[in-house]
mmCIF file of C-alpha atoms and ligand atoms in Angstrom:
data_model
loop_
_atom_site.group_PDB
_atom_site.id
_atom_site.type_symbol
_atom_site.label_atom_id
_atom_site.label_comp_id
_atom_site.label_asym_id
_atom_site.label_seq_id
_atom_site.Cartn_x
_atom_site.Cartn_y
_atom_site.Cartn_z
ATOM 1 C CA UNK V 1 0.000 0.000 0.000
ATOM 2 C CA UNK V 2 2.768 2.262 0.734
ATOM 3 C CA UNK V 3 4.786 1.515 -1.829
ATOM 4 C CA UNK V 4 1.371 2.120 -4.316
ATOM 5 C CA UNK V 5 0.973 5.426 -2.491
ATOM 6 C CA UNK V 6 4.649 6.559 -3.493
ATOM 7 C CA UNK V 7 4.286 5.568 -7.365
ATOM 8 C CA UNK V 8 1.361 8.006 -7.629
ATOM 9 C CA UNK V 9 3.351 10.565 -5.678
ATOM 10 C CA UNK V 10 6.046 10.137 -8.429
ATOM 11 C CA UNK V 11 3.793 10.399 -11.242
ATOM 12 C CA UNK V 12 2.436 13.579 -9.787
ATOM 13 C CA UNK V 13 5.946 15.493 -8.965
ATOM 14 C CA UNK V 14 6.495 14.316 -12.835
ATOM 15 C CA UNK V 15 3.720 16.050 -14.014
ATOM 16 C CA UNK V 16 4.185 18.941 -11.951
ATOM 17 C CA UNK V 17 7.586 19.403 -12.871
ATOM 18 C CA UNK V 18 7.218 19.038 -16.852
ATOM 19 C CA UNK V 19 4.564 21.635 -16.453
ATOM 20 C CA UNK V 20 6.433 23.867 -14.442
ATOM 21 C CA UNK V 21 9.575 23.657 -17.148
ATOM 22 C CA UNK V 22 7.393 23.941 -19.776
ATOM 23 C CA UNK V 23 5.757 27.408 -18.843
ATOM 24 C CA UNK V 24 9.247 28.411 -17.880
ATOM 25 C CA UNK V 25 10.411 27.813 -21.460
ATOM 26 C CA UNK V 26 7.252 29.660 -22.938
ATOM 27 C CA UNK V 27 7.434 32.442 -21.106
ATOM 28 C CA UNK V 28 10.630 33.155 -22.642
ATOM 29 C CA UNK V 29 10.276 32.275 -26.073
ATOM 30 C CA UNK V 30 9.376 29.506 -28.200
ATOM 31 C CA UNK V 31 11.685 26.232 -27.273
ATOM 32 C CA UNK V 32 13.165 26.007 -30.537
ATOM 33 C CA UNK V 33 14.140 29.269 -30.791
ATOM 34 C CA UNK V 34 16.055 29.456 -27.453
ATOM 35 C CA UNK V 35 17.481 25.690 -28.262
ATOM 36 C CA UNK V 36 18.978 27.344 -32.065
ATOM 37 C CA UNK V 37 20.359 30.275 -30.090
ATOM 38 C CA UNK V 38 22.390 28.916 -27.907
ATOM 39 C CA UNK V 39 23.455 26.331 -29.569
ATOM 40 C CA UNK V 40 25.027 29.118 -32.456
ATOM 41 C CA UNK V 41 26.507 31.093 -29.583
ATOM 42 C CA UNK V 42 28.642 28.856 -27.825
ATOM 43 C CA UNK V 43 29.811 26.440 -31.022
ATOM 44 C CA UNK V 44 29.796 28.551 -34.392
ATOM 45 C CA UNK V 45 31.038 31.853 -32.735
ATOM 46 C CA UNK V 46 34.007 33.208 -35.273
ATOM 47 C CA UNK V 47 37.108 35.363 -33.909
ATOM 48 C CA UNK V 48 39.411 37.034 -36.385
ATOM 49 C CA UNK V 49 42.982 36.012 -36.059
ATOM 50 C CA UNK V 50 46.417 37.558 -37.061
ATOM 51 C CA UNK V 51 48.991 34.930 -36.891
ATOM 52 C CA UNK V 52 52.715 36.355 -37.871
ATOM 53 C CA UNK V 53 53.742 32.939 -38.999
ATOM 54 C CA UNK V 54 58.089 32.244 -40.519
ATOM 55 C CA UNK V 55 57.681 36.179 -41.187
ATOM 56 C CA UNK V 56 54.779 36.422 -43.391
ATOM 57 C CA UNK V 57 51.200 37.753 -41.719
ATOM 58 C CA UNK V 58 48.050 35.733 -42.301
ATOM 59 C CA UNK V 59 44.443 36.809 -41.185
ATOM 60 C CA UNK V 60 42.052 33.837 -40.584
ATOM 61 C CA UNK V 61 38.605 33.740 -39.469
ATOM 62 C CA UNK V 62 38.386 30.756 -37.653
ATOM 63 C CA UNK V 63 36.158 29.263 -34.761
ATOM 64 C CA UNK V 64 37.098 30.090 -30.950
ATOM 65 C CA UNK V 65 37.765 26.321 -30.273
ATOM 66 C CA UNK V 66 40.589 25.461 -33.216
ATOM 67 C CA UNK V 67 43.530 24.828 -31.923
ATOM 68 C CA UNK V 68 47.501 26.412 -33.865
ATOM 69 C CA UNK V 69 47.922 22.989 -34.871
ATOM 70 C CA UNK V 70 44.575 22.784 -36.773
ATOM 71 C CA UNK V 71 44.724 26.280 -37.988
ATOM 72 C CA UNK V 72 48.450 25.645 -39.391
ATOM 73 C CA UNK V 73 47.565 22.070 -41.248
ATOM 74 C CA UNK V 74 44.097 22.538 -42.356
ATOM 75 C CA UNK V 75 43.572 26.269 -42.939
ATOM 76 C CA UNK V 76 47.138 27.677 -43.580
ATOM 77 C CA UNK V 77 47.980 23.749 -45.758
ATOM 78 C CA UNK V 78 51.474 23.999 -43.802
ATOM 79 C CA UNK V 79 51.497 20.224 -43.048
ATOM 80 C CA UNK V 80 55.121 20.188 -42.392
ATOM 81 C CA UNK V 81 53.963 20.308 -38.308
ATOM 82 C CA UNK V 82 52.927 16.913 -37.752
ATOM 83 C CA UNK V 83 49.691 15.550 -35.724
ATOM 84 C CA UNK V 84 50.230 12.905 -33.570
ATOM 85 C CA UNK V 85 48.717 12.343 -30.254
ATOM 86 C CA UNK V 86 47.037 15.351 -30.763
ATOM 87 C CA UNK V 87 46.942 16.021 -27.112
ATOM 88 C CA UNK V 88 50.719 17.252 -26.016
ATOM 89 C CA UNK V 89 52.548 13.993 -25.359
ATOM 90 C CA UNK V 90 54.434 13.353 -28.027
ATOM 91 C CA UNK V 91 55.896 16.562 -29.255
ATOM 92 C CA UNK V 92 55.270 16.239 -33.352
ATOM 93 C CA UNK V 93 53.412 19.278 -33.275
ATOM 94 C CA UNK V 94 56.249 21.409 -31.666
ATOM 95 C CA UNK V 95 56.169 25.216 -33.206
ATOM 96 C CA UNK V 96 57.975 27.695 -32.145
ATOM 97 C CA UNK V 97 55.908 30.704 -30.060
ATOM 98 C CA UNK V 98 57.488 34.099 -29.623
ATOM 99 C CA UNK V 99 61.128 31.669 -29.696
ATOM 100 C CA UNK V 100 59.715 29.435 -27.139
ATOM 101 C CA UNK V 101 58.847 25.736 -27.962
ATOM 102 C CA UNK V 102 54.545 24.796 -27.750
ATOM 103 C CA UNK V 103 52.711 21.930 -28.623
ATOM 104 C CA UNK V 104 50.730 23.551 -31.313
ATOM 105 C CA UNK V 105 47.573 21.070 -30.299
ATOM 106 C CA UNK V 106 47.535 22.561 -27.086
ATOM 107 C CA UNK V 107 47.579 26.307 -27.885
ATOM 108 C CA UNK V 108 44.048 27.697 -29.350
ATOM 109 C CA UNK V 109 44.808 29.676 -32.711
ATOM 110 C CA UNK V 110 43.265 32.610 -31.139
ATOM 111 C CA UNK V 111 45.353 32.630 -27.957
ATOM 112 C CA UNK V 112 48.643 32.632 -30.418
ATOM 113 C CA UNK V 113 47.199 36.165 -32.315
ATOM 114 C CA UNK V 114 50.121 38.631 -33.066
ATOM 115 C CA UNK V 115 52.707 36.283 -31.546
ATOM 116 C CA UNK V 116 55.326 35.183 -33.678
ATOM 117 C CA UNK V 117 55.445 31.907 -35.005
ATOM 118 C CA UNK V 118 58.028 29.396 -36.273
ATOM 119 C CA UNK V 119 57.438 26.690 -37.855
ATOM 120 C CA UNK V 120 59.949 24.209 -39.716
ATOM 121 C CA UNK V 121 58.972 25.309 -43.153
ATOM 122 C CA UNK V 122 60.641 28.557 -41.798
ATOM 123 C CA UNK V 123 63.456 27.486 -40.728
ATOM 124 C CA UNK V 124 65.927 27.063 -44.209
ATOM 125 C CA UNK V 125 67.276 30.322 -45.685
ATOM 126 C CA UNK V 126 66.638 29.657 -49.471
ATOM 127 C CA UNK V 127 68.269 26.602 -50.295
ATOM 128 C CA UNK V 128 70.129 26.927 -47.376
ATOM 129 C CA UNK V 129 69.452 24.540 -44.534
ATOM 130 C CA UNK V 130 69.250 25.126 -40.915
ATOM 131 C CA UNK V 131 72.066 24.036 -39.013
ATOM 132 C CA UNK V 132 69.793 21.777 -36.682
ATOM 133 C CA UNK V 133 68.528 20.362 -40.084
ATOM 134 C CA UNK V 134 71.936 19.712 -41.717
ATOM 135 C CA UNK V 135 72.631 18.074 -38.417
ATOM 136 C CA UNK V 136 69.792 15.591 -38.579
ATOM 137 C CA UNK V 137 70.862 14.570 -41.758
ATOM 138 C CA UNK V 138 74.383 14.027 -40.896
ATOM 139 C CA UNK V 139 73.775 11.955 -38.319
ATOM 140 C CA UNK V 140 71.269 10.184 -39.783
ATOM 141 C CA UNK V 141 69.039 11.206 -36.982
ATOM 142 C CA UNK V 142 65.859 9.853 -37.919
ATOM 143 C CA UNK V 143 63.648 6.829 -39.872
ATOM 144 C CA UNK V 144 60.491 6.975 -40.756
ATOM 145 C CA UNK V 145 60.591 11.048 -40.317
ATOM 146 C CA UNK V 146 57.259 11.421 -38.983
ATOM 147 C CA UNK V 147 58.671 13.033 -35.390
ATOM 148 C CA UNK V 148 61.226 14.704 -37.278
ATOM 149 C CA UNK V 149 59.905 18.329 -38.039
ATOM 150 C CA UNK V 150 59.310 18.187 -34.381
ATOM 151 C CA UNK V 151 62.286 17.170 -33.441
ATOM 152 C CA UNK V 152 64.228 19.495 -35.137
ATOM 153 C CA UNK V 153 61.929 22.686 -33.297
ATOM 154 C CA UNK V 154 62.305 21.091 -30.654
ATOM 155 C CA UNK V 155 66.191 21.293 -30.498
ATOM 156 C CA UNK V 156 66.243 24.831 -32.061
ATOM 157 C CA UNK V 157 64.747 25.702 -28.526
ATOM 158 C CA UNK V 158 66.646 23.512 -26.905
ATOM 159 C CA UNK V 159 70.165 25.117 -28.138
ATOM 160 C CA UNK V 160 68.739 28.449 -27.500
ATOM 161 C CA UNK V 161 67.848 27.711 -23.889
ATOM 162 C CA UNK V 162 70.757 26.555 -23.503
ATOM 163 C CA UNK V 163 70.086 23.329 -22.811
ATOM 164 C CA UNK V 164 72.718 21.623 -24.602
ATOM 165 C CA UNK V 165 75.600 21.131 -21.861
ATOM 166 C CA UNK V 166 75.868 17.233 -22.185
ATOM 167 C CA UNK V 167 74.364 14.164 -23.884
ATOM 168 C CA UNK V 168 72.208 13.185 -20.979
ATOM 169 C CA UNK V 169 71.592 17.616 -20.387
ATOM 170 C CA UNK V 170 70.046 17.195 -24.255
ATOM 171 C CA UNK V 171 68.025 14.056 -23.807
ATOM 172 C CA UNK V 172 66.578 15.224 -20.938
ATOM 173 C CA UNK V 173 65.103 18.708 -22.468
ATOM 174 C CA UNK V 174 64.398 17.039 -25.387
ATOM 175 C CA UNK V 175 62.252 14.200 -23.570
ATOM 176 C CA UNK V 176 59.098 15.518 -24.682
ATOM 177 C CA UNK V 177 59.818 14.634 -28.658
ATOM 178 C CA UNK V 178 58.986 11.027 -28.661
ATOM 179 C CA UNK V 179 60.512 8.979 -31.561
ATOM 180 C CA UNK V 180 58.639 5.930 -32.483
ATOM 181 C CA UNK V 181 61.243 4.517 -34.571
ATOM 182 C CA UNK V 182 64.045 4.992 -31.229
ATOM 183 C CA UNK V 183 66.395 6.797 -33.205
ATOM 184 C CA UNK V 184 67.254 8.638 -29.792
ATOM 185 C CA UNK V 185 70.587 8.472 -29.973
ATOM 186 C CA UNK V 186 71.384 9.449 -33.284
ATOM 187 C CA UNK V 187 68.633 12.938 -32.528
ATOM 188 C CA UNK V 188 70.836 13.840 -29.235
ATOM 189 C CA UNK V 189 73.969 13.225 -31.313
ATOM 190 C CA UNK V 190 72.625 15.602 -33.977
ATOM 191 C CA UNK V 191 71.223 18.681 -31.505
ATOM 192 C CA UNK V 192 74.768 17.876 -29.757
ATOM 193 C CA UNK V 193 76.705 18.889 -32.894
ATOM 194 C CA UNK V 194 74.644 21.594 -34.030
ATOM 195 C CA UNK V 195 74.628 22.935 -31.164
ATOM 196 C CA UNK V 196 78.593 23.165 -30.811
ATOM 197 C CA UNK V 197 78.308 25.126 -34.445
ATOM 198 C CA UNK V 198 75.712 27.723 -33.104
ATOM 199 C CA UNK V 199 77.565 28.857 -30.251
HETATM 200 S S1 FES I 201 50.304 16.107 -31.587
HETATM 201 FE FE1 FES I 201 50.735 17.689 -30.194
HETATM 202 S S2 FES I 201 51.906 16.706 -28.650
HETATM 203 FE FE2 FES I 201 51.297 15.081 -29.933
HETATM 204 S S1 FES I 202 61.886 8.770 -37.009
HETATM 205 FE FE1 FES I 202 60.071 7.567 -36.970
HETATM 206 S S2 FES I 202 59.022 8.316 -35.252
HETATM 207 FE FE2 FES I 202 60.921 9.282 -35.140
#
């Protein structure tokens, strides 16, 4: 008996309720209305982005919620900055921000407006290589590539930070490049040397 008595009580606070929100809703305007609204506000708001990138401005009008990396692959078709995990841990994204090293999936396009960006299409001088790129190839410092590009902005920060004293000094800044293809010792050989002929 009391367990029939608290199913109607249910049924009623039900009722009650879905009234109550309903005339709510109503009494602001009609449901699908405030639904479309809000829905346009928070995911297909725009911002207007300036994005200084190896020297040359672009202006993109891009949602609030892309992230550098996306805006530098998809928009900007500079695909040399590789996806990987896509969620900073394992460095193939690595850019260059006002000279210090980012994951590019972890900064929002609009957070990086005005700042200068590097990216390793900018880092030759004609045909001219980099000496962190002539390095790599000397020492044969990679495989399949795909970490390379950021790998190689990686240890451009590295070597200006200054964190380039020893072997075990550059593996350990450089730990957040990872390198499917374990070519680790032939990468720390390579910032090692270009490092010595950037001083
Ligand atoms: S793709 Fe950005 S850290 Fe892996
Ligand atoms: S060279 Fe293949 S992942 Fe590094």
């Amino acid at each position: 008996m009391a367990e029939d008595r608290l199913k109607i009580s249910r049924r009623d606070f039900m009722r009650a309720s879905t009234a109550t929100v309903a005339a709510g809703i109503a009494a602001v305007a009609p449901v699908g209305e405030a639904v479309a609204h809000d829905a346009d506000s928070r995911f297909q708001s725009t911002v207007a982005v300036s994005l200084p990138i190896n020297g040359v401005p672009h202006q993109l009008t891009t949602e609030a919620r892309v992230t550098l990396l996306d805006a530098l692959r998809e928009r900007l078709l500079l695909t040399g900055t590789k996806k990987g995990c896509n969620r900073g841990e394992c460095g193939a994204c690595t850019v260059l921000l006002d000279g210090r090293r980012v994951n590019a999936c972890l900064v929002l396009a609009a957070s990086a407006h005005g700042r200068e960006i590097v990216t390793i299409e900018g880092l030759a001088q004609g045909d001219r290589l980099h000496p962190v790129q002539q390095a790599f190839i000397d020492h044969d410092a990679f495989q399949c590539g795909f970490c390379t590009p950021g790998q190689i902005m990686s240890a451009v920060g590295c070597i200006n930070e200054g964190h380039t004293a020893s072997n075990a000094e550059i593996r350990e800044w450089m730990s957040g490049n990872l390198c499917r293809c374990s070519a680790y010792p032939q990468i720390a050989a390579a910032v090692e040397a270009a490092a010595r002929e950037m001083v």
